[in-house]
PDB file of C-alpha atoms in Angstrom:
ATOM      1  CA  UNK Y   1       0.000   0.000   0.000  1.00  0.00           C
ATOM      2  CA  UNK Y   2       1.216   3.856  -0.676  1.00  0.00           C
ATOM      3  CA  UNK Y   3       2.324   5.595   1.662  1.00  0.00           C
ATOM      4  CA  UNK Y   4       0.474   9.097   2.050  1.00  0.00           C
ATOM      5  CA  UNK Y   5       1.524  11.907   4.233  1.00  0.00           C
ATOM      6  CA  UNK Y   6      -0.930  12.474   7.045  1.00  0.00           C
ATOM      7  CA  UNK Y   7      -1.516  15.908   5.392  1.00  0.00           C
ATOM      8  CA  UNK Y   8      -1.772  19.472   7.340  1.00  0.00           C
ATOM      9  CA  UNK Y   9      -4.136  22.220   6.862  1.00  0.00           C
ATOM     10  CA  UNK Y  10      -6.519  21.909   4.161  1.00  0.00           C
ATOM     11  CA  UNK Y  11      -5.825  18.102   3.776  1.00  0.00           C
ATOM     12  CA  UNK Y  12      -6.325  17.165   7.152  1.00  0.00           C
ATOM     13  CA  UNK Y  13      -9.729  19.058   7.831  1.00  0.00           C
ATOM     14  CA  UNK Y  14     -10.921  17.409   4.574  1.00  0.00           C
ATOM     15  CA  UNK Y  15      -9.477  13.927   6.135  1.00  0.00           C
ATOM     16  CA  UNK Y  16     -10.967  14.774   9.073  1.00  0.00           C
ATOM     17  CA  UNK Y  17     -14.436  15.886   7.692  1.00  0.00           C
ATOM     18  CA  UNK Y  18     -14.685  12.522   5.826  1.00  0.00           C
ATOM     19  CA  UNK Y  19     -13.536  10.424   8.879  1.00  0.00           C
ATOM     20  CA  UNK Y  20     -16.606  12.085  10.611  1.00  0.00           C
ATOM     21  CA  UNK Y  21     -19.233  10.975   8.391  1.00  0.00           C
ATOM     22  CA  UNK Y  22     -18.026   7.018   9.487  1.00  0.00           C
ATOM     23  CA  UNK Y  23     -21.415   5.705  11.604  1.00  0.00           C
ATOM     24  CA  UNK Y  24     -20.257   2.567  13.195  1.00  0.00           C
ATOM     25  CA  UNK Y  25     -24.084   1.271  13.684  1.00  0.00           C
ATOM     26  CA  UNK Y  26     -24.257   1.383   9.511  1.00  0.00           C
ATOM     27  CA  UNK Y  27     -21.242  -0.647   9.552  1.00  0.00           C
ATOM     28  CA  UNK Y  28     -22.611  -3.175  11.931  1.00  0.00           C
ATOM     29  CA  UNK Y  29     -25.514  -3.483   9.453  1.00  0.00           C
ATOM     30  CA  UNK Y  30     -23.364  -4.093   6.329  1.00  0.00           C
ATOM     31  CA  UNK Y  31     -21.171  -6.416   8.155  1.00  0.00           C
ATOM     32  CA  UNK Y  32     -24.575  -8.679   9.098  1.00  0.00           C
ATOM     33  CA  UNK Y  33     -25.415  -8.330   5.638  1.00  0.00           C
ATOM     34  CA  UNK Y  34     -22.516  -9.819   3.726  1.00  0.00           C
ATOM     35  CA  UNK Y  35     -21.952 -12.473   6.509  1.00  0.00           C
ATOM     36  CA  UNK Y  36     -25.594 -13.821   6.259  1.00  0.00           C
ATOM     37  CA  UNK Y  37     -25.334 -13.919   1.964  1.00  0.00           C
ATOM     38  CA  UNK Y  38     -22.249 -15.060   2.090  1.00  0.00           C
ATOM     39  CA  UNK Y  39     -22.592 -17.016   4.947  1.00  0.00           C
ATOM     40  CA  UNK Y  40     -19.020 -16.617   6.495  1.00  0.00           C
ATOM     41  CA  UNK Y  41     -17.749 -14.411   9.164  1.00  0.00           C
ATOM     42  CA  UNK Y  42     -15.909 -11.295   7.967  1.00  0.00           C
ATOM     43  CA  UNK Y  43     -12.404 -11.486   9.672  1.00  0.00           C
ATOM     44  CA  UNK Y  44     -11.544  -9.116  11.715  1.00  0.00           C
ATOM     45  CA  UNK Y  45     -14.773  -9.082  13.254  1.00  0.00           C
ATOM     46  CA  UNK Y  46     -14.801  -4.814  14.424  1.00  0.00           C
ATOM     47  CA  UNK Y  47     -16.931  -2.080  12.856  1.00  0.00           C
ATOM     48  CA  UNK Y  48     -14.233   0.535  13.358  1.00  0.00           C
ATOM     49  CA  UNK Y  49     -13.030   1.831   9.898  1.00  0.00           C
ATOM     50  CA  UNK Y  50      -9.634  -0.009   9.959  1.00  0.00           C
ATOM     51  CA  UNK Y  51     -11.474  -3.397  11.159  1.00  0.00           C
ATOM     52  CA  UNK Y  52     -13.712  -3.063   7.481  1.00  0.00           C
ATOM     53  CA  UNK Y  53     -11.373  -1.667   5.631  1.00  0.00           C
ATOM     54  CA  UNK Y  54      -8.936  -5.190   6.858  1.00  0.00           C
ATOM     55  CA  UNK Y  55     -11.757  -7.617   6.312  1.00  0.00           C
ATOM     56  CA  UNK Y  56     -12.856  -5.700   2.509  1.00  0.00           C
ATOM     57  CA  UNK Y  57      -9.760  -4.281   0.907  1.00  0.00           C
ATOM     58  CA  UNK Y  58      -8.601  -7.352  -0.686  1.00  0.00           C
ATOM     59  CA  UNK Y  59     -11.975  -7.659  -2.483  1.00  0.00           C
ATOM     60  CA  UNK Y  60     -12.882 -11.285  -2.282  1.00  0.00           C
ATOM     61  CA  UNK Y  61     -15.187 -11.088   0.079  1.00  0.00           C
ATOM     62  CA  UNK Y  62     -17.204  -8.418  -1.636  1.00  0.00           C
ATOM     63  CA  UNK Y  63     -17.423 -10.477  -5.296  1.00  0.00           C
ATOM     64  CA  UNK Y  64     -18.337 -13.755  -3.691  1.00  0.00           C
ATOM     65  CA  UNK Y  65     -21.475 -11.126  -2.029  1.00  0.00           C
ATOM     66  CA  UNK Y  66     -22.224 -10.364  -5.588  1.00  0.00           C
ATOM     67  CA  UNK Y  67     -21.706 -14.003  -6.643  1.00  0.00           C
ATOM     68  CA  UNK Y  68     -24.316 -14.945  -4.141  1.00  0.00           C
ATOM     69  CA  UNK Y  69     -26.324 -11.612  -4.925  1.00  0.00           C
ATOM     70  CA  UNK Y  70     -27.011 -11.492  -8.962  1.00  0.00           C
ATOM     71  CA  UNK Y  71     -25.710 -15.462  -9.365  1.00  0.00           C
ATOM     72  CA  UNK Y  72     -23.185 -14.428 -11.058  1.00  0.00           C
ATOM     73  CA  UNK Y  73     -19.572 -15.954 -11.762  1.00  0.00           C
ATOM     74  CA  UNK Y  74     -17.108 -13.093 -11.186  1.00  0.00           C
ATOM     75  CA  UNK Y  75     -13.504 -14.724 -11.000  1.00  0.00           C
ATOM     76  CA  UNK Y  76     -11.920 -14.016  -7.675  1.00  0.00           C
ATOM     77  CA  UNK Y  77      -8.545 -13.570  -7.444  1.00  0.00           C
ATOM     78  CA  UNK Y  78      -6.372 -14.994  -4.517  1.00  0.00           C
ATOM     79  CA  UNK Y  79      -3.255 -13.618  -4.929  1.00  0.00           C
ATOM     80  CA  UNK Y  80      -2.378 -10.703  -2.512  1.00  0.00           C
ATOM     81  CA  UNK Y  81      -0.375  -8.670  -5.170  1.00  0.00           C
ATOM     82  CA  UNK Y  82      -1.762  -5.176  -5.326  1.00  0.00           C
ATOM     83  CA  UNK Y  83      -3.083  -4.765  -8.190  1.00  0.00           C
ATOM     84  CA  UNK Y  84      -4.811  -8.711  -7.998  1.00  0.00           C
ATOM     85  CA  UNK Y  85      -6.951  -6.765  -4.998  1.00  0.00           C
ATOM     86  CA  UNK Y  86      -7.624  -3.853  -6.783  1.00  0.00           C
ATOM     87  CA  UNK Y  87      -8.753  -5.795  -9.700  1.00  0.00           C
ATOM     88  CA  UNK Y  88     -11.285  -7.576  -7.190  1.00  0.00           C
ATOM     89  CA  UNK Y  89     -12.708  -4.154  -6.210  1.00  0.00           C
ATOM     90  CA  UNK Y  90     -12.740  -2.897  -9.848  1.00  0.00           C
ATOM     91  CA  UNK Y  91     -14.812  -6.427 -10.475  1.00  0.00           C
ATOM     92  CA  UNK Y  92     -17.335  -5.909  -7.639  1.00  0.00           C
ATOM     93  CA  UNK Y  93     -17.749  -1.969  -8.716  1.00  0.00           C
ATOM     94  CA  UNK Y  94     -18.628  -3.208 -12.282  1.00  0.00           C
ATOM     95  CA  UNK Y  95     -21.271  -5.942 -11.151  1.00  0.00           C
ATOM     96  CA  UNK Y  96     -22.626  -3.633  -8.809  1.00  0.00           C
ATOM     97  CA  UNK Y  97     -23.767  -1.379 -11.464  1.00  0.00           C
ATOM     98  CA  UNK Y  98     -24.500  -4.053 -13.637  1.00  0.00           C
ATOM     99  CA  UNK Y  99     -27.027  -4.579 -10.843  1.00  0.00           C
ATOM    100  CA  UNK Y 100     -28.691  -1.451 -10.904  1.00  0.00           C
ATOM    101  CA  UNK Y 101     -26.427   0.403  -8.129  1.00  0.00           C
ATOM    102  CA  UNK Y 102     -26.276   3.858  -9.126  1.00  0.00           C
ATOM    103  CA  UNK Y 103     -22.423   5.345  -9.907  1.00  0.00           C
ATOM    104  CA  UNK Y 104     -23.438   8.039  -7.431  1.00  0.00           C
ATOM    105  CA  UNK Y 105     -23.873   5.793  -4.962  1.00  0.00           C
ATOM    106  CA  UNK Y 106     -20.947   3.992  -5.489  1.00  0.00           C
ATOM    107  CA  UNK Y 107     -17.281   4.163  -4.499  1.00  0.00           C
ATOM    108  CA  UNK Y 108     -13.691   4.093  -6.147  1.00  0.00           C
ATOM    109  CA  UNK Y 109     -10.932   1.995  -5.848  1.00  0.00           C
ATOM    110  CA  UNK Y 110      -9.008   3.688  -4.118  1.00  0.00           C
ATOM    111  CA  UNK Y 111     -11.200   4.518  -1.458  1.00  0.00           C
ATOM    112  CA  UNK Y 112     -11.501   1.055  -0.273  1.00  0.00           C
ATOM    113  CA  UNK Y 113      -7.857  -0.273  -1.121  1.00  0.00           C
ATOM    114  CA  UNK Y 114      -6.198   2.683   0.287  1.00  0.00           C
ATOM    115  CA  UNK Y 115      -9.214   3.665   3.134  1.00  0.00           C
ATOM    116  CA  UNK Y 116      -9.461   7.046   2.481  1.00  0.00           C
ATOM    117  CA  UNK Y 117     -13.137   7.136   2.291  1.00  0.00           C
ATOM    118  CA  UNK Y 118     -14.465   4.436   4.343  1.00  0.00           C
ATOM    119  CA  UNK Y 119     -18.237   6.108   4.868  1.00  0.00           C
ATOM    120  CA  UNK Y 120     -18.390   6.025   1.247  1.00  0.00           C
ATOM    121  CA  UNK Y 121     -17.680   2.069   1.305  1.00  0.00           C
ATOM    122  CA  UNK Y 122     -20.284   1.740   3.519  1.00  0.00           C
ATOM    123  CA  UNK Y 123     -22.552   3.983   1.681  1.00  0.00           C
ATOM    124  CA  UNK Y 124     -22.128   1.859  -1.354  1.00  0.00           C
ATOM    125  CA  UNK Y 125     -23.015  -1.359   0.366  1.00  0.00           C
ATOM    126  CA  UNK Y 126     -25.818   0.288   1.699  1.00  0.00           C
ATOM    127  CA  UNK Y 127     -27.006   0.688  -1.949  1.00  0.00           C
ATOM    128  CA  UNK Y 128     -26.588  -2.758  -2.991  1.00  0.00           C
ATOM    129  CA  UNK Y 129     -28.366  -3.748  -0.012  1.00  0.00           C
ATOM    130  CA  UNK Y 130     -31.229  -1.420  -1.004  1.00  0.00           C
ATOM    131  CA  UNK Y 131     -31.587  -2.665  -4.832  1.00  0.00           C
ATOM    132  CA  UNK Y 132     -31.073  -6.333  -3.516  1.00  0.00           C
ATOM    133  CA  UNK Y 133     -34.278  -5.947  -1.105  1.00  0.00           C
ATOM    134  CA  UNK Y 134     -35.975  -4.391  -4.294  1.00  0.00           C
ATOM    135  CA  UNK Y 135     -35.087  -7.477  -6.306  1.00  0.00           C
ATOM    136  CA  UNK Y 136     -36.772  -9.719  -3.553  1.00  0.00           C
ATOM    137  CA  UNK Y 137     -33.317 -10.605  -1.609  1.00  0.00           C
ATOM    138  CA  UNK Y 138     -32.848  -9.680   2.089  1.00  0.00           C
ATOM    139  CA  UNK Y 139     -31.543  -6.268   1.788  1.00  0.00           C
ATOM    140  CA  UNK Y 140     -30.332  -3.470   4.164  1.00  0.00           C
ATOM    141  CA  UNK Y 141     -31.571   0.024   5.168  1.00  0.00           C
ATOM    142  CA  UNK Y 142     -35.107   1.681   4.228  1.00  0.00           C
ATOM    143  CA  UNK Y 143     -37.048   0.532   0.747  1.00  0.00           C
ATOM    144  CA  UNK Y 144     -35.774   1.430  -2.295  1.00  0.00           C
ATOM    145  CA  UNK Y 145     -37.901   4.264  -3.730  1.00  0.00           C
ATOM    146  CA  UNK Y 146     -39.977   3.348  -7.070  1.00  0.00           C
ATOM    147  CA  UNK Y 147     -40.662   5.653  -9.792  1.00  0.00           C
ATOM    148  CA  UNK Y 148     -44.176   7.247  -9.865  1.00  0.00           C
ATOM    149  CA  UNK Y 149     -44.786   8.381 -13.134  1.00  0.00           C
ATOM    150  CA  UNK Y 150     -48.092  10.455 -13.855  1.00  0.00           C
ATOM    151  CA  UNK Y 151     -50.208  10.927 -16.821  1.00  0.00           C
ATOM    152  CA  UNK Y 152     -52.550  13.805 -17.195  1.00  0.00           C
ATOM    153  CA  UNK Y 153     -55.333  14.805 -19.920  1.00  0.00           C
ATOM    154  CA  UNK Y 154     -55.138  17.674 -22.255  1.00  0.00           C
ATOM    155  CA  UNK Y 155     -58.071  18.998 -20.207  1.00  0.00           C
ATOM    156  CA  UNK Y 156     -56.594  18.883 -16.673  1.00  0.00           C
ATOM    157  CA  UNK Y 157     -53.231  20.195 -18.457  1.00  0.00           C
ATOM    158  CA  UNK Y 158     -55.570  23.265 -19.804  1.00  0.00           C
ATOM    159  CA  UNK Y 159     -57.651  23.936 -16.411  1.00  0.00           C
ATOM    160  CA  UNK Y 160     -54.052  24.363 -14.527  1.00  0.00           C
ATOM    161  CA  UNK Y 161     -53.649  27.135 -16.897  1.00  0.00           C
ATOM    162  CA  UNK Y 162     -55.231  29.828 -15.685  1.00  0.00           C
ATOM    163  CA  UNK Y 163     -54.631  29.314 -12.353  1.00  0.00           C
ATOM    164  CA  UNK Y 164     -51.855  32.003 -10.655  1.00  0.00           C
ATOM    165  CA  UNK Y 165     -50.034  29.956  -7.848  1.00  0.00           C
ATOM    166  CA  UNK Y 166     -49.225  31.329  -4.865  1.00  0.00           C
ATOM    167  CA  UNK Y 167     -46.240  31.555  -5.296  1.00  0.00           C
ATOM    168  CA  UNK Y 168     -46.238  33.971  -8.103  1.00  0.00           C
ATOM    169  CA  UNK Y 169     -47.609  36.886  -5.309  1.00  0.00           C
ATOM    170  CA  UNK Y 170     -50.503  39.148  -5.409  1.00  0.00           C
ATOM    171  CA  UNK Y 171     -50.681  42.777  -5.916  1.00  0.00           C
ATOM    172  CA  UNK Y 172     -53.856  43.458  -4.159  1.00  0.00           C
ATOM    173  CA  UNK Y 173     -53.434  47.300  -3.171  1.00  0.00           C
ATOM    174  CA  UNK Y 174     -50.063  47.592  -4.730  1.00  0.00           C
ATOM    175  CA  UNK Y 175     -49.874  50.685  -5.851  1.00  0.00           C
ATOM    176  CA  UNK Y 176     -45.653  52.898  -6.479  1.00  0.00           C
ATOM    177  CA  UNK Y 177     -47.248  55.540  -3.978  1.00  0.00           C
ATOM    178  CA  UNK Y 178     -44.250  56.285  -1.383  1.00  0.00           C
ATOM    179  CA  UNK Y 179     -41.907  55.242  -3.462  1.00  0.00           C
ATOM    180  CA  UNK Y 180     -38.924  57.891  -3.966  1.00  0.00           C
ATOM    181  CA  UNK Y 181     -36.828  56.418  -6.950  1.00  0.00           C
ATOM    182  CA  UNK Y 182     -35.718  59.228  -9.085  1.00  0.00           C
ATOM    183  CA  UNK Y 183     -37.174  61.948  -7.293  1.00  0.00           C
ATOM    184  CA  UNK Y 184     -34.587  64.810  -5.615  1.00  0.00           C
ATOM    185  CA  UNK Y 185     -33.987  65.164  -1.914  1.00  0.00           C
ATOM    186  CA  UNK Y 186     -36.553  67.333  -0.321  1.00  0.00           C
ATOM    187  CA  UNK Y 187     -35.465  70.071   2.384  1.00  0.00           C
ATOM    188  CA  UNK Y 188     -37.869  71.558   4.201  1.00  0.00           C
ATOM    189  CA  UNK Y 189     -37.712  74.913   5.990  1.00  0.00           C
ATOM    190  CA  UNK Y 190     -40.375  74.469   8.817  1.00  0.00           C
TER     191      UNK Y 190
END
């Protein structure tokens, strides 16, 4: 693994803001997750960052989750040369949104291999745990939202017409009296 400076200023309040956003109770949940698909115990068994960021960065665990998720046949690697992990995560990232986990939602590479974005990881499971449960696995988190698309007539689109919303205003008893755009100072001998 690189080696990055811990970073001053700038770079650590950004490091610092992102290590904030890590919620140890969503980890918890993720962890249960993959364990019960892929019905082995995530080693080692925290839900600090640097416990899921040991028991995820080498990738395997996460494509034998989508193996188990979609049926699919992703080829894990087991060598623990860098790029062999990376390759793992790069594999799980592109069956994930073969899946229907949005790239939004998603994470890179790096930010798993590396840890510099942990939340995100979790995040990102999060999601596949929400389109599984919409796909009729056991998922994760609250329900996937559905679309709710709406039709209306050419008679309903005509009738909202001539309606003014309230949010255009009213002018009811507007009137420019008292304003003084324009108009020279007065002085006033009294």
């Amino acid at each position: 693994m690189a080696e990055r400076p811990k970073g001053y200023g700038f770079t650590a309040e950004v490091k610092g803001k992102i290590d904030g956003k890590y919620d140890e109770n969503l980890a918890k949940e993720a962890r249960e997750w993959i364990e019960f698909h892929v019905g082995e115990p995530l080693h080692p068994t925290g839900n600090d960052p640097e416990s899921m960021h040991e028991a995820l960065k080498d990738g395997r665990i996460l494509c034998k989750l989508m193996n188990c998720l979609d049926g699919g046949d992703i080829k894990i690697n087991a060598s623990n040369m860098a790029f062999k992990r990376m390759e793992n995560i790069g594999k799980f990232l592109e069956a994930a949104a073969a899946y229907g986990v949005s790239k939004t939602d998603s994470f890179q590479t790096v930010d798993l291999y590396e840890a510099t974005n942990m939340p995100q990881v979790i995040n990102a499971l999060h999601a596949l745990g929400r389109k599984a449960a919409s796909k009729g696995k056991r998922g994760i988190g609250p329900k996937e939202s559905q679309e709710n698309k709406r039709e209306f007539s050419d008679e309903q689109l005509r009738a909202g017409e001539g309606v003014i919303g309230l949010q255009m205003g009213t002018n009811k008893g507007a009137s420019q009296a008292g304003q003084h755009f324009g108009r020279p100072r007065q002085i006033r001998d009294s």
